[in-house]
Short mmCIF file of C-alpha atoms in Angstrom, two decimals:
data_model
loop_
_atom_site.label_atom_id
_atom_site.label_comp_id
_atom_site.label_asym_id
_atom_site.label_seq_id
_atom_site.Cartn_x
_atom_site.Cartn_y
_atom_site.Cartn_z
CA UNK Y 21 179.58 18.55 -35.54
CA UNK Y 22 181.81 20.51 -33.18
CA UNK Y 23 185.16 22.03 -34.10
CA UNK Y 24 187.15 22.54 -30.90
CA UNK Y 25 190.20 24.69 -30.23
CA UNK Y 26 189.94 26.82 -33.36
CA UNK Y 27 191.95 30.00 -33.70
CA UNK Y 28 189.71 32.69 -35.21
CA UNK Y 29 190.66 35.82 -37.11
CA UNK Y 30 188.37 38.41 -35.46
CA UNK Y 31 187.82 40.50 -38.59
CA UNK Y 32 186.57 37.40 -40.44
CA UNK Y 33 184.42 36.21 -37.53
CA UNK Y 34 182.19 39.11 -36.51
CA UNK Y 35 184.90 40.55 -34.20
CA UNK Y 36 184.25 38.43 -31.10
CA UNK Y 37 186.07 39.31 -27.88
CA UNK Y 38 187.90 35.96 -27.92
CA UNK Y 39 190.32 34.32 -30.31
CA UNK Y 40 190.25 30.62 -29.39
CA UNK Y 41 186.83 29.17 -30.11
CA UNK Y 42 184.61 26.15 -30.40
CA UNK Y 43 182.40 26.21 -33.49
CA UNK Y 44 179.22 24.14 -33.69
CA UNK Y 45 177.85 23.17 -37.10
CA UNK Y 46 174.37 21.79 -37.66
CA UNK Y 47 173.65 20.50 -41.13
CA UNK Y 48 175.19 22.93 -43.58
CA UNK Y 49 175.16 25.99 -41.31
CA UNK Y 50 177.27 27.37 -38.49
CA UNK Y 51 175.03 27.14 -35.45
CA UNK Y 52 177.14 28.81 -32.74
CA UNK Y 53 180.59 30.20 -32.01
CA UNK Y 54 181.72 30.26 -28.38
CA UNK Y 55 184.96 30.66 -26.44
CA UNK Y 56 187.00 27.45 -26.41
CA UNK Y 57 185.92 25.22 -23.53
CA UNK Y 58 182.55 26.94 -23.13
CA UNK Y 59 180.74 23.61 -22.98
CA UNK Y 60 179.33 23.17 -26.49
CA UNK Y 61 178.68 19.52 -27.29
CA UNK Y 62 178.03 17.42 -30.40
CA UNK Y 63 178.17 13.79 -31.49
CA UNK Y 64 181.07 14.46 -33.86
CA UNK Y 65 184.01 16.40 -32.44
CA UNK Y 66 187.16 17.55 -34.24
CA UNK Y 67 190.10 18.97 -32.35
CA UNK Y 68 191.54 21.76 -34.51
CA UNK Y 69 194.60 21.93 -32.23
CA UNK Y 70 194.85 25.69 -32.30
CA UNK Y 71 195.02 25.96 -36.09
CA UNK Y 72 193.32 28.93 -37.78
CA UNK Y 73 189.73 28.46 -38.91
CA UNK Y 74 188.68 30.81 -41.73
CA UNK Y 75 185.74 31.19 -44.09
CA UNK Y 76 186.17 29.44 -47.44
CA UNK Y 77 187.94 31.61 -50.01
CA UNK Y 78 186.42 33.25 -53.09
CA UNK Y 79 187.81 33.71 -56.58
CA UNK Y 80 185.65 36.43 -58.11
CA UNK Y 81 187.32 36.32 -61.52
CA UNK Y 82 187.63 32.71 -62.60
CA UNK Y 83 187.32 30.99 -65.97
CA UNK Y 84 186.39 27.35 -65.50
CA UNK Y 85 187.39 26.56 -69.08
CA UNK Y 86 188.34 28.61 -72.11
CA UNK Y 87 189.28 26.67 -75.23
CA UNK Y 88 192.71 27.44 -76.64
CA UNK Y 89 192.96 28.71 -80.21
CA UNK Y 90 195.80 26.19 -80.69
CA UNK Y 91 193.57 23.21 -79.92
CA UNK Y 92 190.92 21.42 -81.89
CA UNK Y 93 187.48 22.64 -80.82
CA UNK Y 94 185.63 20.48 -78.32
CA UNK Y 95 181.91 19.96 -78.39
CA UNK Y 96 179.94 21.16 -75.38
CA UNK Y 97 179.93 17.79 -73.59
CA UNK Y 98 183.66 17.16 -74.08
CA UNK Y 99 184.37 20.68 -72.90
CA UNK Y 100 182.23 20.19 -69.78
CA UNK Y 101 183.88 16.86 -68.92
CA UNK Y 102 187.32 18.41 -69.29
CA UNK Y 103 186.39 21.31 -67.04
CA UNK Y 104 185.01 18.94 -64.41
CA UNK Y 105 188.42 17.28 -64.23
CA UNK Y 106 189.96 20.64 -63.24
CA UNK Y 107 187.08 21.89 -61.14
CA UNK Y 108 187.83 20.16 -57.86
CA UNK Y 109 191.27 21.79 -57.79
CA UNK Y 110 189.71 24.93 -56.35
CA UNK Y 111 188.77 23.07 -53.16
CA UNK Y 112 192.38 22.00 -52.64
CA UNK Y 113 193.29 25.70 -52.49
CA UNK Y 114 190.50 26.44 -50.01
CA UNK Y 115 188.28 28.11 -52.64
CA UNK Y 116 184.66 27.23 -51.92
CA UNK Y 117 183.02 29.87 -54.17
CA UNK Y 118 183.98 31.11 -57.61
CA UNK Y 119 182.45 33.68 -59.90
CA UNK Y 120 182.95 32.46 -63.44
CA UNK Y 121 183.53 35.42 -65.75
CA UNK Y 122 183.19 33.53 -68.99
CA UNK Y 123 183.69 29.93 -70.10
CA UNK Y 124 183.33 28.05 -73.36
CA UNK Y 125 179.81 26.92 -74.26
CA UNK Y 126 178.29 28.64 -71.17
CA UNK Y 127 179.45 25.61 -69.20
CA UNK Y 128 179.53 27.45 -65.87
CA UNK Y 129 175.73 27.41 -65.75
CA UNK Y 130 175.18 23.62 -65.89
CA UNK Y 131 178.22 23.09 -63.68
CA UNK Y 132 176.75 25.51 -61.11
CA UNK Y 133 173.49 23.58 -61.17
CA UNK Y 134 175.27 20.22 -60.88
CA UNK Y 135 177.11 21.44 -57.77
CA UNK Y 136 173.82 22.56 -56.24
CA UNK Y 137 172.32 19.11 -56.88
CA UNK Y 138 175.34 17.39 -55.37
CA UNK Y 139 176.15 15.67 -58.66
CA UNK Y 140 179.59 17.33 -58.92
CA UNK Y 141 182.09 18.09 -56.17
CA UNK Y 142 183.46 21.59 -56.42
CA UNK Y 143 183.02 25.17 -55.30
CA UNK Y 144 179.73 27.00 -55.57
CA UNK Y 145 179.55 28.88 -58.87
CA UNK Y 146 178.20 32.32 -59.72
CA UNK Y 147 177.95 32.28 -63.53
CA UNK Y 148 177.71 34.84 -66.32
CA UNK Y 149 177.00 32.68 -69.38
CA UNK Y 150 178.45 34.20 -72.55
CA UNK Y 151 180.42 37.43 -72.27
CA UNK Y 152 179.18 40.29 -74.43
CA UNK Y 153 181.55 42.10 -76.75
CA UNK Y 154 181.82 43.84 -80.12
CA UNK Y 155 183.12 42.62 -83.47
CA UNK Y 156 186.69 43.64 -82.61
CA UNK Y 157 186.87 40.75 -80.14
CA UNK Y 158 187.12 38.34 -83.07
CA UNK Y 159 190.77 39.39 -83.27
CA UNK Y 160 191.44 37.17 -80.26
CA UNK Y 161 190.62 34.00 -82.15
CA UNK Y 162 188.33 31.03 -81.77
CA UNK Y 163 188.44 30.85 -77.98
CA UNK Y 164 186.57 34.16 -77.79
CA UNK Y 165 184.01 32.97 -80.32
CA UNK Y 166 183.25 30.04 -78.00
CA UNK Y 167 182.87 32.23 -74.90
CA UNK Y 168 181.36 35.43 -76.21
CA UNK Y 169 178.22 36.74 -77.82
CA UNK Y 170 179.36 39.23 -80.48
CA UNK Y 171 176.92 42.13 -80.62
CA UNK Y 172 176.97 45.76 -81.74
CA UNK Y 173 174.62 48.58 -80.85
CA UNK Y 174 172.63 49.39 -77.73
CA UNK Y 175 169.55 47.41 -78.74
CA UNK Y 176 171.64 44.33 -79.47
CA UNK Y 177 173.41 44.62 -76.12
CA UNK Y 178 170.12 44.95 -74.29
CA UNK Y 179 168.73 41.89 -76.06
CA UNK Y 180 171.90 39.88 -75.49
CA UNK Y 181 171.95 40.70 -71.77
CA UNK Y 182 168.32 39.63 -71.43
CA UNK Y 183 169.12 36.42 -73.34
CA UNK Y 184 172.01 35.46 -71.02
CA UNK Y 185 169.88 36.07 -67.93
CA UNK Y 186 167.01 34.07 -69.40
CA UNK Y 187 169.42 31.18 -70.00
CA UNK Y 188 170.39 31.16 -66.33
CA UNK Y 189 173.23 33.66 -65.94
CA UNK Y 190 173.57 35.25 -62.49
CA UNK Y 191 175.17 38.44 -63.84
CA UNK Y 192 176.20 40.00 -67.14
CA UNK Y 193 179.86 40.24 -68.23
CA UNK Y 194 180.87 42.77 -70.88
CA UNK Y 195 184.14 43.70 -72.58
CA UNK Y 196 184.56 47.46 -72.31
CA UNK Y 197 188.24 47.60 -73.29
CA UNK Y 198 190.68 45.61 -75.35
CA UNK Y 199 192.47 42.70 -73.74
CA UNK Y 200 195.95 42.81 -72.25
CA UNK Y 201 197.23 40.83 -75.23
CA UNK Y 202 195.99 43.45 -77.70
CA UNK Y 203 198.62 46.09 -76.98
CA UNK Y 204 196.38 48.39 -74.96
CA UNK Y 205 197.65 51.50 -73.19
CA UNK Y 206 196.35 53.76 -70.46
CA UNK Y 207 194.51 55.92 -73.01
CA UNK Y 208 193.20 53.14 -75.28
CA UNK Y 209 189.67 53.97 -76.37
CA UNK Y 210 186.80 51.81 -75.11
CA UNK Y 211 185.65 49.15 -77.55
CA UNK Y 212 182.02 49.76 -76.55
CA UNK Y 213 179.91 52.89 -76.68
CA UNK Y 214 178.41 54.40 -73.57
CA UNK Y 215 174.99 53.51 -74.98
CA UNK Y 216 175.94 49.83 -75.25
CA UNK Y 217 177.21 49.75 -71.67
CA UNK Y 218 174.12 51.58 -70.42
CA UNK Y 219 171.82 49.15 -72.24
CA UNK Y 220 173.54 46.15 -70.65
CA UNK Y 221 173.30 47.76 -67.20
CA UNK Y 222 169.60 48.55 -67.64
CA UNK Y 223 168.85 45.01 -68.83
CA UNK Y 224 170.77 43.50 -65.92
CA UNK Y 225 168.97 45.66 -63.38
CA UNK Y 226 165.62 44.74 -64.91
CA UNK Y 227 166.56 41.09 -64.38
CA UNK Y 228 167.66 41.61 -60.78
CA UNK Y 229 171.31 41.24 -61.73
CA UNK Y 230 174.33 43.46 -62.37
CA UNK Y 231 177.13 44.04 -64.87
CA UNK Y 232 180.81 43.20 -64.43
CA UNK Y 233 183.05 44.83 -67.03
CA UNK Y 234 186.45 43.84 -68.34
CA UNK Y 235 188.09 47.28 -68.31
CA UNK Y 236 191.83 47.91 -68.46
CA UNK Y 237 192.20 51.38 -69.98
CA UNK Y 238 191.29 54.59 -68.18
CA UNK Y 239 188.62 55.73 -70.70
CA UNK Y 240 186.91 52.34 -70.43
CA UNK Y 241 187.05 52.44 -66.63
CA UNK Y 242 185.55 55.93 -66.57
CA UNK Y 243 182.77 54.97 -68.96
CA UNK Y 244 181.87 52.02 -66.74
CA UNK Y 245 181.82 54.27 -63.68
CA UNK Y 246 179.48 56.71 -65.42
CA UNK Y 247 177.08 54.08 -66.77
CA UNK Y 248 176.39 52.15 -63.58
CA UNK Y 249 178.61 49.08 -63.90
CA UNK Y 250 178.84 47.31 -60.52
CA UNK Y 251 182.20 45.52 -60.88
CA UNK Y 252 185.20 46.88 -62.75
CA UNK Y 253 187.46 43.93 -63.53
CA UNK Y 254 191.26 44.36 -63.78
CA UNK Y 255 191.27 48.20 -63.65
CA UNK Y 256 194.91 48.19 -64.76
CA UNK Y 257 195.19 51.85 -65.70
CA UNK Y 258 192.98 53.34 -62.99
CA UNK Y 259 194.48 56.74 -62.22
CA UNK Y 260 194.39 58.70 -58.92
CA UNK Y 261 191.66 61.07 -60.08
CA UNK Y 262 189.34 58.21 -61.06
CA UNK Y 263 190.19 56.38 -57.83
CA UNK Y 264 189.29 59.48 -55.83
CA UNK Y 265 185.91 59.62 -57.59
CA UNK Y 266 185.31 55.91 -57.05
CA UNK Y 267 186.01 56.34 -53.35
CA UNK Y 268 182.91 58.58 -53.20
CA UNK Y 269 180.67 56.14 -55.08
CA UNK Y 270 178.64 53.43 -53.38
CA UNK Y 271 177.98 50.04 -54.89
CA UNK Y 272 180.90 50.08 -57.34
CA UNK Y 273 183.72 47.60 -56.79
CA UNK Y 274 187.14 46.81 -58.18
CA UNK Y 275 188.28 43.27 -58.83
CA UNK Y 276 192.01 43.45 -59.63
CA UNK Y 277 193.64 40.31 -61.06
CA UNK Y 278 197.40 39.94 -60.55
CA UNK Y 279 197.94 36.17 -60.51
CA UNK Y 280 197.26 35.92 -64.24
CA UNK Y 281 200.22 38.24 -64.85
CA UNK Y 282 202.67 35.72 -63.36
CA UNK Y 283 205.29 35.14 -66.09
CA UNK Y 284 204.97 31.59 -67.48
CA UNK Y 285 208.00 29.34 -67.16
CA UNK Y 286 207.15 26.95 -69.99
CA UNK Y 287 209.11 28.75 -72.71
CA UNK Y 288 205.94 29.63 -74.61
CA UNK Y 289 206.45 33.40 -74.49
CA UNK Y 290 209.09 35.54 -76.18
CA UNK Y 291 211.32 37.83 -74.09
CA UNK Y 292 209.32 40.77 -75.44
CA UNK Y 293 206.03 39.24 -74.32
CA UNK Y 294 207.42 38.48 -70.87
CA UNK Y 295 208.72 42.03 -70.50
CA UNK Y 296 205.33 43.46 -71.51
CA UNK Y 297 203.55 41.25 -68.98
CA UNK Y 298 205.96 42.28 -66.23
CA UNK Y 299 205.42 45.96 -67.05
CA UNK Y 300 201.65 45.49 -66.98
CA UNK Y 301 201.92 43.81 -63.57
CA UNK Y 302 203.85 46.67 -62.00
CA UNK Y 303 201.67 49.33 -63.65
CA UNK Y 304 198.52 47.70 -62.33
CA UNK Y 305 200.04 47.23 -58.88
CA UNK Y 306 201.02 50.91 -58.56
CA UNK Y 307 197.53 52.05 -59.53
CA UNK Y 308 195.73 49.55 -57.31
CA UNK Y 309 198.02 50.47 -54.42
CA UNK Y 310 196.72 54.04 -54.62
CA UNK Y 311 193.12 52.80 -54.81
CA UNK Y 312 193.69 50.60 -51.75
CA UNK Y 313 195.16 53.51 -49.80
CA UNK Y 314 192.02 55.51 -50.67
CA UNK Y 315 189.87 52.79 -49.14
CA UNK Y 316 188.19 51.48 -52.31
CA UNK Y 317 186.14 48.30 -51.98
CA UNK Y 318 187.86 45.39 -53.71
CA UNK Y 319 187.14 41.77 -54.38
CA UNK Y 320 189.58 38.90 -54.84
CA UNK Y 321 190.06 37.49 -58.33
CA UNK Y 322 192.85 35.73 -60.21
CA UNK Y 323 191.75 35.42 -63.89
CA UNK Y 324 193.40 31.98 -63.95
CA UNK Y 325 191.89 29.60 -66.50
CA UNK Y 326 191.57 25.89 -67.18
CA UNK Y 327 192.49 24.73 -63.70
CA UNK Y 328 195.89 26.46 -63.73
CA UNK Y 329 195.77 27.14 -60.02
CA UNK Y 330 199.45 26.63 -59.29
CA UNK Y 331 199.66 30.44 -59.34
CA UNK Y 332 196.67 31.00 -57.02
CA UNK Y 333 198.84 32.09 -54.07
CA UNK Y 334 200.45 34.77 -56.27
CA UNK Y 335 197.28 36.85 -55.92
CA UNK Y 336 197.92 37.12 -52.17
CA UNK Y 337 201.64 37.66 -52.73
CA UNK Y 338 201.34 40.49 -55.26
CA UNK Y 339 198.63 42.31 -53.34
CA UNK Y 340 200.84 42.27 -50.25
CA UNK Y 341 204.29 42.91 -51.71
CA UNK Y 342 203.45 45.16 -54.67
CA UNK Y 343 200.32 46.93 -53.44
CA UNK Y 344 201.18 47.21 -49.75
CA UNK Y 345 197.93 45.62 -48.62
CA UNK Y 346 197.85 44.22 -45.10
CA UNK Y 347 197.31 40.45 -44.71
CA UNK Y 348 194.01 41.02 -42.87
CA UNK Y 349 192.68 43.30 -45.62
CA UNK Y 350 193.61 40.77 -48.30
CA UNK Y 351 191.88 38.00 -46.35
CA UNK Y 352 188.80 40.20 -46.05
CA UNK Y 353 188.89 40.75 -49.82
CA UNK Y 354 189.08 36.99 -50.36
CA UNK Y 355 186.14 36.26 -48.04
CA UNK Y 356 183.74 38.83 -46.57
CA UNK Y 357 184.15 41.54 -49.21
CA UNK Y 358 183.92 39.12 -52.12
CA UNK Y 359 180.76 37.64 -50.62
CA UNK Y 360 179.25 41.12 -50.59
CA UNK Y 361 180.24 41.78 -54.20
CA UNK Y 362 178.83 38.43 -55.33
CA UNK Y 363 175.52 39.15 -53.60
CA UNK Y 364 176.18 36.60 -50.83
CA UNK Y 365 176.65 38.93 -47.88
CA UNK Y 366 175.09 37.35 -44.79
CA UNK Y 367 175.19 33.95 -46.48
CA UNK Y 368 178.88 33.11 -46.50
CA UNK Y 369 182.27 34.75 -46.12
CA UNK Y 370 182.46 34.82 -42.29
CA UNK Y 371 182.69 32.41 -39.35
CA UNK Y 372 179.46 33.46 -37.61
CA UNK Y 373 176.22 31.79 -36.52
CA UNK Y 374 173.74 31.56 -39.37
CA UNK Y 375 176.40 31.50 -42.09
CA UNK Y 376 177.06 28.63 -44.48
CA UNK Y 377 179.61 26.20 -43.06
CA UNK Y 378 182.14 26.80 -45.86
CA UNK Y 379 185.37 26.78 -43.84
CA UNK Y 380 189.07 26.08 -44.14
CA UNK Y 381 191.57 25.13 -41.46
CA UNK Y 382 195.11 26.36 -42.09
CA UNK Y 383 198.40 25.67 -40.36
CA UNK Y 384 199.70 29.01 -39.12
CA UNK Y 385 198.44 32.56 -38.79
CA UNK Y 386 197.66 33.94 -42.26
CA UNK Y 387 196.55 37.27 -40.80
CA UNK Y 388 200.18 37.72 -39.78
CA UNK Y 389 202.05 35.74 -42.46
CA UNK Y 390 200.28 35.14 -45.76
CA UNK Y 391 202.94 32.67 -46.86
CA UNK Y 392 201.18 29.94 -44.86
CA UNK Y 393 198.59 29.97 -47.66
CA UNK Y 394 201.20 28.66 -50.11
CA UNK Y 395 200.44 25.23 -48.65
CA UNK Y 396 197.07 23.49 -49.02
CA UNK Y 397 194.68 23.86 -46.09
CA UNK Y 398 194.68 21.12 -43.48
CA UNK Y 399 190.98 20.68 -44.07
CA UNK Y 400 188.22 22.20 -46.23
CA UNK Y 401 184.51 22.01 -45.36
CA UNK Y 402 181.81 22.81 -47.85
CA UNK Y 403 178.37 23.23 -46.32
CA UNK Y 404 179.54 21.37 -43.23
CA UNK Y 405 181.05 18.39 -45.08
CA UNK Y 406 184.77 17.70 -45.42
CA UNK Y 407 185.63 17.92 -49.13
CA UNK Y 408 189.42 18.02 -48.87
CA UNK Y 409 191.96 17.08 -46.23
CA UNK Y 410 195.73 16.75 -46.21
CA UNK Y 411 195.42 14.05 -43.55
CA UNK Y 412 196.67 14.15 -40.01
CA UNK Y 413 194.58 14.01 -36.89
CA UNK Y 414 191.63 16.10 -38.11
#
């Protein structure tokens, strides 16, 4: 297959010395990238008409399905079938890889495997299995009981981390701080001990994996930094001093999540709840803005659950308008940088020879105007096969 007349974003394409390109795909891989009109040939040819060709997007903090405490519990099969109905929605937004940070009944693991077998159409999945947290997480209700292994003590955390990896998890997810709905503040104490975090990190490393930690408060963030956690999720109350220290550390990443803080418009929240969510959004944005200006490595995550992807674009919007991030840097976070964080560097996340042919074609120039991403891509390829198209000539 040959994609002709593609507009490339250099930073997402190995920085070639040309912008208009022809991209040859063989099987599920990008075979070559050459200046437009360079003479590449293939049996199947698509004229991209000057539209922008980008790597498929990542969502590094997804939840394929979390049962609501207001609903009757579903058994594992019902839960999986429900999630599958939402799953393909990621492709319509150009998301070809997600990292599931906790779903009911460990469903991300069989769904990941079904995608690999070609039995289910959806993004590739990097899965954590059950999240690990202490007894205090029971305060959040039944949905947490269906997504979390409740453990206390370093030995129990070590054993639980080994168990999740043995059941097929790709990484270990822990809860180091309270949740945003639990009235946390900047100085809220961690809900884990340093020994528990260290035990999870050691177990993950022994299994060739890593730990991602839910950490909003500053003490929890600092504890994760000290104990070797690879990914600090949310990082709402990261302060300048901690950001300065993180800027000197290698192999530690932030995955902010702003889209989930979009105020709902369904009347389900009180004015007080909406005000608290708005305050949390602006607090997180101010702190992440400083971290961005210090050059910290960041991935792209939304924390959206149960297929509620109508707010997916808000992650781009808030990073740009509230954090002052440039469009190119945000696109790098959503592709190349997230691939690195997920352990897929050199596999996907760029338009380069030898990379997986996970690609999206968008109408406009998102490296100049992110708002073009509010609309679905013209076309989405997963491993060289079209999995979504809005129609037209392509």
